[in-house]
PDB file of C-alpha atoms in Angstrom:
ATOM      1  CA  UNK A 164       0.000   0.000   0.000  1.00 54.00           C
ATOM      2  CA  UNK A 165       2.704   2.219   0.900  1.00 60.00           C
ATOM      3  CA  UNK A 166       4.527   1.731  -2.287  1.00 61.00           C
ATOM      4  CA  UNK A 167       0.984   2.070  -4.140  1.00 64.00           C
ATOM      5  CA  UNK A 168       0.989   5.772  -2.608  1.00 60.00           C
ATOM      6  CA  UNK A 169       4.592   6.705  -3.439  1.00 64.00           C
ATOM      7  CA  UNK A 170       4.482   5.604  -7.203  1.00 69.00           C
ATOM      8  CA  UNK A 171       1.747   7.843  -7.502  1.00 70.00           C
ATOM      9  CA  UNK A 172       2.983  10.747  -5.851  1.00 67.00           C
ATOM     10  CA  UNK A 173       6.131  10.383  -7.902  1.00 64.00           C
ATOM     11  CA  UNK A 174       4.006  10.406 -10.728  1.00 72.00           C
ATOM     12  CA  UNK A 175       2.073  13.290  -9.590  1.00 64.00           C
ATOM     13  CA  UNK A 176       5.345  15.444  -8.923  1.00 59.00           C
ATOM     14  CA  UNK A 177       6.791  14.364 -12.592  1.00 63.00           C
ATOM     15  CA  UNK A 178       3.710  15.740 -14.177  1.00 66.00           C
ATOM     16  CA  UNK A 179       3.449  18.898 -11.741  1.00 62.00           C
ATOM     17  CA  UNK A 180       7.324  19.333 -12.579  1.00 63.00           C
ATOM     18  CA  UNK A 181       6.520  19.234 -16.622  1.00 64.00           C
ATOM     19  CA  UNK A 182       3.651  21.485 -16.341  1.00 63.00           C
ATOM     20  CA  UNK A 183       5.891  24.170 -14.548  1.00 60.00           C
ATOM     21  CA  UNK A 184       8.640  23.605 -16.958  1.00 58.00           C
ATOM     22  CA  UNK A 185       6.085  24.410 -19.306  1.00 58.00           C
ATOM     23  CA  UNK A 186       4.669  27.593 -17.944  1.00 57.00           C
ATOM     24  CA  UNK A 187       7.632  29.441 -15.833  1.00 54.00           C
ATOM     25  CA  UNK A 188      11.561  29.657 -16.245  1.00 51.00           C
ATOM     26  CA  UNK A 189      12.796  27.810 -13.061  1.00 48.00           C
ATOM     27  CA  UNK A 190      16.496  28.420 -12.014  1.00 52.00           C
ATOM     28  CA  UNK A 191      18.198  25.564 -13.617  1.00 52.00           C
ATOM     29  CA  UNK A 192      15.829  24.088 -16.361  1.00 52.00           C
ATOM     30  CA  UNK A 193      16.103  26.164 -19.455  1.00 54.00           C
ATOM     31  CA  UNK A 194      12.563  26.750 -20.874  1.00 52.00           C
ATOM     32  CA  UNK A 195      13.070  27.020 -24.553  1.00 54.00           C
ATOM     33  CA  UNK A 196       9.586  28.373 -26.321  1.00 51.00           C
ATOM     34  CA  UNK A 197       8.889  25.100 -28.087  1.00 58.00           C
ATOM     35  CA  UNK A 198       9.069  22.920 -24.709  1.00 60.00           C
ATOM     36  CA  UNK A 199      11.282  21.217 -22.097  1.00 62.00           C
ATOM     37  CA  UNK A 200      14.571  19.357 -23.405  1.00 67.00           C
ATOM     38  CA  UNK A 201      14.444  15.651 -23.140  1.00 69.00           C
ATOM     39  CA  UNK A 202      17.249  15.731 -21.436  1.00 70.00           C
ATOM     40  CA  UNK A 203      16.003  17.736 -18.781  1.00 74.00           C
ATOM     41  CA  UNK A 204      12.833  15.626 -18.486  1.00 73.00           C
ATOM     42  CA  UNK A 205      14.616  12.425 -18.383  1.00 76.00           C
ATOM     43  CA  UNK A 206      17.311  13.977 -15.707  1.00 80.00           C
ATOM     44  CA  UNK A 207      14.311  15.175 -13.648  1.00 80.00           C
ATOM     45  CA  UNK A 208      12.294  11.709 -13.929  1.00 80.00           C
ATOM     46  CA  UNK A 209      16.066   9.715 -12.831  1.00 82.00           C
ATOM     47  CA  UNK A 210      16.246  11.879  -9.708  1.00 83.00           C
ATOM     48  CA  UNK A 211      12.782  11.435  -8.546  1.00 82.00           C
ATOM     49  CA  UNK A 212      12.849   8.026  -9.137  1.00 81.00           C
ATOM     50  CA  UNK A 213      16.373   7.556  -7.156  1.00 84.00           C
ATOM     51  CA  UNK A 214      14.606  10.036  -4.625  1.00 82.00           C
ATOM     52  CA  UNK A 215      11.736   7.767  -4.265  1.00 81.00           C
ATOM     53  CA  UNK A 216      13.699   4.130  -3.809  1.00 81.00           C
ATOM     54  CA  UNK A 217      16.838   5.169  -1.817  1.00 83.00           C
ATOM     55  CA  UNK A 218      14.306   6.089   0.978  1.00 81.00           C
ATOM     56  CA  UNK A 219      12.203   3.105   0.307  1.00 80.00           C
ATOM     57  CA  UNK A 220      14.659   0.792   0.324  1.00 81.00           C
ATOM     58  CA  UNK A 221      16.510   1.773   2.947  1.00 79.00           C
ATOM     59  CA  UNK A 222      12.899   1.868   5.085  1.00 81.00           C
ATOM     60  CA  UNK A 223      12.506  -1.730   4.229  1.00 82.00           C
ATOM     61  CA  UNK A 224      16.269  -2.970   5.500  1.00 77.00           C
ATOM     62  CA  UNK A 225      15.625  -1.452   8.524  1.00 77.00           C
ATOM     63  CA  UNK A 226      12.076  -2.445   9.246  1.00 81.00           C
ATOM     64  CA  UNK A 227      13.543  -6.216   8.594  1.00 79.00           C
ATOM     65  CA  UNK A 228      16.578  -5.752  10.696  1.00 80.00           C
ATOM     66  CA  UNK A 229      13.879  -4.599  13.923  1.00 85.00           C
ATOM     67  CA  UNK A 230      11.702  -7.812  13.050  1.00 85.00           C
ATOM     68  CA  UNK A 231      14.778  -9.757  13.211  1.00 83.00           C
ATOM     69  CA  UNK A 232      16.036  -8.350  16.749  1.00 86.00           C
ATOM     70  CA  UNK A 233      12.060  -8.412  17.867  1.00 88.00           C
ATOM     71  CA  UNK A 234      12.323 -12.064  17.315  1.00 88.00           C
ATOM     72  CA  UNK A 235      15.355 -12.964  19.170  1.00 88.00           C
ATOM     73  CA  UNK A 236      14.212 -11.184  22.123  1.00 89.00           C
ATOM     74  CA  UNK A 237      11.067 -12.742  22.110  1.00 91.00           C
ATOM     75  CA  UNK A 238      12.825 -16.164  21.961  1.00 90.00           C
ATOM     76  CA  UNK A 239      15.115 -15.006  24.513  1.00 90.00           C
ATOM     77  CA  UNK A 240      12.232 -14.746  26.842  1.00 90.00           C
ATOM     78  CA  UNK A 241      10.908 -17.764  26.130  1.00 90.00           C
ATOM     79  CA  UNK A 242      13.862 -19.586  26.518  1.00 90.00           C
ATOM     80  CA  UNK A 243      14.363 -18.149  30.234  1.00 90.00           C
ATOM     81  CA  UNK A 244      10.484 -19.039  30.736  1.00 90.00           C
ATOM     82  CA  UNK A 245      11.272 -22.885  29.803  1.00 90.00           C
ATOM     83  CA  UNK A 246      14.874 -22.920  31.637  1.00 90.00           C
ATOM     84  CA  UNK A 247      13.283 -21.790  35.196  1.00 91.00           C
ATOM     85  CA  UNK A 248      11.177 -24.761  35.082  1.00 91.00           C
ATOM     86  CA  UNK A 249      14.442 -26.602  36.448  1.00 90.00           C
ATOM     87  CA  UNK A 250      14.422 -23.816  39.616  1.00 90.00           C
ATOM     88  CA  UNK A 251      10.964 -24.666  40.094  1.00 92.00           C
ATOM     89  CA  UNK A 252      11.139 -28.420  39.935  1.00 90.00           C
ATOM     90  CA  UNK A 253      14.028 -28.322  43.191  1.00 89.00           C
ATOM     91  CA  UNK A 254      11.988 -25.807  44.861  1.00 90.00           C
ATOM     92  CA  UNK A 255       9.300 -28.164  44.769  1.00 90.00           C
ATOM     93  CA  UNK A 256      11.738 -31.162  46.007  1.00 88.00           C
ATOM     94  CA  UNK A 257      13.360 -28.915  49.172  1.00 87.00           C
ATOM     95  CA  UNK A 258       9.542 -28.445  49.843  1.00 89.00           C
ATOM     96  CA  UNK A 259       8.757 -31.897  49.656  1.00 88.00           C
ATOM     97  CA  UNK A 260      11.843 -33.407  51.359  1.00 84.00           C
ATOM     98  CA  UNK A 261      13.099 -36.023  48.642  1.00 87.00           C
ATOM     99  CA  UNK A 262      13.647 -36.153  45.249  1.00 88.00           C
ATOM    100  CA  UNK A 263      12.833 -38.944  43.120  1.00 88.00           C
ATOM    101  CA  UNK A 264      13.847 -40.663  39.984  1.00 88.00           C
ATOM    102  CA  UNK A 265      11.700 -39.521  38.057  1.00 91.00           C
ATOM    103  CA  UNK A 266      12.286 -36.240  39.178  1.00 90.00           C
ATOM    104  CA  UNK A 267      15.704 -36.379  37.955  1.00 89.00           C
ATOM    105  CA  UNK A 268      14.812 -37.570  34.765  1.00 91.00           C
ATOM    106  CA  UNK A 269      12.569 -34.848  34.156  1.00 92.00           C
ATOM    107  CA  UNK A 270      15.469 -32.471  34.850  1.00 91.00           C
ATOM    108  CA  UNK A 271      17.643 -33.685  32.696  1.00 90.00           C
ATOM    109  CA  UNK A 272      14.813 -34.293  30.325  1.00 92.00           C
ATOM    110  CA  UNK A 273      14.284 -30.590  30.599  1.00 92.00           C
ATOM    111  CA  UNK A 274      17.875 -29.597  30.212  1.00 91.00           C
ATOM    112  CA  UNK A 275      18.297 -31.764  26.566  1.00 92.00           C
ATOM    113  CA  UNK A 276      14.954 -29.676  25.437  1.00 92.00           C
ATOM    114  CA  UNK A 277      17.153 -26.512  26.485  1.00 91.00           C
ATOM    115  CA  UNK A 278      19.853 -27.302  25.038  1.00 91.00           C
ATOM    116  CA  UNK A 279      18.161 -27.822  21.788  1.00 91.00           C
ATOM    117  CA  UNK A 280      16.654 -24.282  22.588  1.00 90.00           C
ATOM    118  CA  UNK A 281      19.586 -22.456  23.011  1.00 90.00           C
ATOM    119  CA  UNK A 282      21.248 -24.105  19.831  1.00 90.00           C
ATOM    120  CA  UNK A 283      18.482 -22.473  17.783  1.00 89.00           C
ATOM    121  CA  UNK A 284      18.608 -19.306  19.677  1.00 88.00           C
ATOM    122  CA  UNK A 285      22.476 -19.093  19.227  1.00 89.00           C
ATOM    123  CA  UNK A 286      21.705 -19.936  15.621  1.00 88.00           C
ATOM    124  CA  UNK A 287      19.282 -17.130  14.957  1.00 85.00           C
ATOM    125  CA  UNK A 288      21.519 -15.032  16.770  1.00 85.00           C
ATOM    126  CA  UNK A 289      24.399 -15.243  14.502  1.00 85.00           C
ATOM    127  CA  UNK A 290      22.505 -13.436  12.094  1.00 82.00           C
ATOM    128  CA  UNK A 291      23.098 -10.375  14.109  1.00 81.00           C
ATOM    129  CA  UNK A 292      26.675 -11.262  15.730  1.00 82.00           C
ATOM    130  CA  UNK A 293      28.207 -14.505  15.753  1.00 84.00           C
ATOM    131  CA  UNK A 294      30.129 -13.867  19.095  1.00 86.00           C
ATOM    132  CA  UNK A 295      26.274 -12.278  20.503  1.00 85.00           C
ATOM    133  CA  UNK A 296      25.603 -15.505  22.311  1.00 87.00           C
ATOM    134  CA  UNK A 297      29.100 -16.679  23.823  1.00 90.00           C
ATOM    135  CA  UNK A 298      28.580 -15.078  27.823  1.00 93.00           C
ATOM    136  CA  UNK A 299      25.224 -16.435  27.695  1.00 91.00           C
ATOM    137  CA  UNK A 300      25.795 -20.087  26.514  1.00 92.00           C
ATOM    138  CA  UNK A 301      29.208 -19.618  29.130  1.00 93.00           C
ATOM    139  CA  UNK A 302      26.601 -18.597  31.942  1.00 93.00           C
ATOM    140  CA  UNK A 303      24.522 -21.850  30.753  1.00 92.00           C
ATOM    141  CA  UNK A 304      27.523 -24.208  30.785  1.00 92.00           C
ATOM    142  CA  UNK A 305      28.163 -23.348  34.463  1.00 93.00           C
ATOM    143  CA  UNK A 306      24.380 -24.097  35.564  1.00 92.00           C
ATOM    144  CA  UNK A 307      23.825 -27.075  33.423  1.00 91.00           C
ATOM    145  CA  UNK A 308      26.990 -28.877  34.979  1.00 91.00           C
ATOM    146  CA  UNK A 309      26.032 -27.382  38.451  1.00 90.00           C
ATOM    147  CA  UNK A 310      22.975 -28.781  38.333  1.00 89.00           C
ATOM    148  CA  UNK A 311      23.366 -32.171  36.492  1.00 87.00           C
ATOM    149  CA  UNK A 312      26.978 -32.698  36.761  1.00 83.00           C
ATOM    150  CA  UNK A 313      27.095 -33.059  40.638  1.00 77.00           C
ATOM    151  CA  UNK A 314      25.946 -34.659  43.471  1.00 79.00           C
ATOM    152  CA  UNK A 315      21.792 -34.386  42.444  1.00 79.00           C
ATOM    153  CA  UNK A 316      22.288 -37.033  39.795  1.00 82.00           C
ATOM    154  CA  UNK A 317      24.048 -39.571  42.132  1.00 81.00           C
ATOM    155  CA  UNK A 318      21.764 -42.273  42.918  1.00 80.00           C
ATOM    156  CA  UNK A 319      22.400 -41.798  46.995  1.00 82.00           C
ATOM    157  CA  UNK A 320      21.285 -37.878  46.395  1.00 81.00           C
ATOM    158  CA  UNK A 321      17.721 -38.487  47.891  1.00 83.00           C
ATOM    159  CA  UNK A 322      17.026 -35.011  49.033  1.00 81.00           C
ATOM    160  CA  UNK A 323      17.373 -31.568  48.053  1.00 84.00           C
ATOM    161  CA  UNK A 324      19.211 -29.253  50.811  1.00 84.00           C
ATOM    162  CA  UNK A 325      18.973 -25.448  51.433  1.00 88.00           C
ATOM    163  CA  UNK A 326      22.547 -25.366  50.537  1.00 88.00           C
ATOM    164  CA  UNK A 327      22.353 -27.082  47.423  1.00 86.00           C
ATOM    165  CA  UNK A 328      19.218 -25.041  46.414  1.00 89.00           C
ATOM    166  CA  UNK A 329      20.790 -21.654  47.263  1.00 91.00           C
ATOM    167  CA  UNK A 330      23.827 -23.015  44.955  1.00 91.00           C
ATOM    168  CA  UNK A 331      21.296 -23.743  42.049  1.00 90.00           C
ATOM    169  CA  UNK A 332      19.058 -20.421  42.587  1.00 92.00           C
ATOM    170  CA  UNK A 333      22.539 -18.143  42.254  1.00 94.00           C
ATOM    171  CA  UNK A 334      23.662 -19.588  39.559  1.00 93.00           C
ATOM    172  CA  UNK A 335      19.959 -19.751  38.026  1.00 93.00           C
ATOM    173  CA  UNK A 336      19.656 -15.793  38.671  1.00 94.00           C
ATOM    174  CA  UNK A 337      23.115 -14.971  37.197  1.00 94.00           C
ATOM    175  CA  UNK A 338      21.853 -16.974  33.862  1.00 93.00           C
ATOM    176  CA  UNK A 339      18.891 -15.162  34.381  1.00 94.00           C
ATOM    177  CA  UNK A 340      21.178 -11.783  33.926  1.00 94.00           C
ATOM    178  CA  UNK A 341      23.181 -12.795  31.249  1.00 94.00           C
ATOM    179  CA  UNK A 342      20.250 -13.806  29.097  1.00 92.00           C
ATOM    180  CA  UNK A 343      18.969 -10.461  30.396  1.00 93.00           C
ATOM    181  CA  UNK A 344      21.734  -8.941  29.259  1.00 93.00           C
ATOM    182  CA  UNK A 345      21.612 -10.601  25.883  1.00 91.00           C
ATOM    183  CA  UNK A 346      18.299  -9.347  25.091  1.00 91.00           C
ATOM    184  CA  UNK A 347      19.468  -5.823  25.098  1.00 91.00           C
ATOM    185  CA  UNK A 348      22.354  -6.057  23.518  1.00 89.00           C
ATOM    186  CA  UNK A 349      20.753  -7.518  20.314  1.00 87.00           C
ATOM    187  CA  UNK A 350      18.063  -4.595  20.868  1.00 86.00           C
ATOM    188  CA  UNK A 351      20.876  -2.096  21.083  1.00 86.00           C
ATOM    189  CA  UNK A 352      23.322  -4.010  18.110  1.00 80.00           C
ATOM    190  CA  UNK A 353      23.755  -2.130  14.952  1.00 74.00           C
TER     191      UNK A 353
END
């Protein structure tokens, strides 16, 4: 629609701009008393034409380029929606007292589906930077083997302890920052 509406403005200042060339003597188009040069018309056409598409062009890269960035953040925020689900899951156990089996296997079961997650996310964000992701998948590394590289994945580990959780919930919060942080630094990137 927008194009629709600048083709025919162009086309509306082209004819405007002939008419006047017609009528008046305007600075530097040389009215000759049989008509405008072709030259002139065709030099006159070029630069409204150039004056119409730079602008429209340019409108359109950057209009993609904010879709792009509103995307990322979006999945950003999903992504630390679907990761806390591994806070909440050991909040629930140090309530409860124990942790099961089947508990652990839905942690780890979660922490596969986010790592699948963030593979896509770091893909999409290479668009933008390749090096965008790299504090953020660091920050991940640390919680992932915090949380399923220790002692909660030992078959003896039966319950959940206040030290254990406080361990998990600062690392979970500095993730938390970092992907934070991520988020507006692919709003903010160039």
């Amino acid at each position: 629609m927008k194009r629709y509406h600048s083709i025919i403005i162009s086309i509306l200042c082209a004819f405007l701009g002939f008419f006047i060339g017609n009528n008046f003597s305007v600075g530097f188009l040389k009215i000759k008393n049989d008509g405008i040069a072709l030259d002139q018309l065709l030099t006159i056409l070029v630069t409204l034409g150039i004056g119409w598409y730079i602008p429209s062009q340019l409108s359109k890269v950057l209009e993609d380029k904010r879709i792009i960035k509103n995307l990322l953040v979006e999945e950003i925020s999903s992504y630390l929606i679907f990761i806390s689900d591994v806070k909440k899951k050991l909040s629930d156990c140090l309530i409860a007292g124990a942790i099961s089996d089947l508990e652990k296997r839905q942690i780890n079961l979660i922490f596969e589906e986010s790592d699948l997650l963030l593979s896509n996310l770091q893909t999409q964000a290479e668009i933008i930077d390749k090096t965008l992701c790299n504090k953020a998948i660091d920050s991940y590394v640390v919680y992932h083997r915090l949380v399923t590289g220790g002692q909660l994945m030992n078959a003896s580990f039966i319950h959940v302890d206040q030290v254990f959780y406080s361990k998990v919930v600062t690392e979970h919060y500095k993730l938390d920052i970092t992907f934070k942080q991520l988020a507006q630094e692919v709003q903010l990137h160039k």
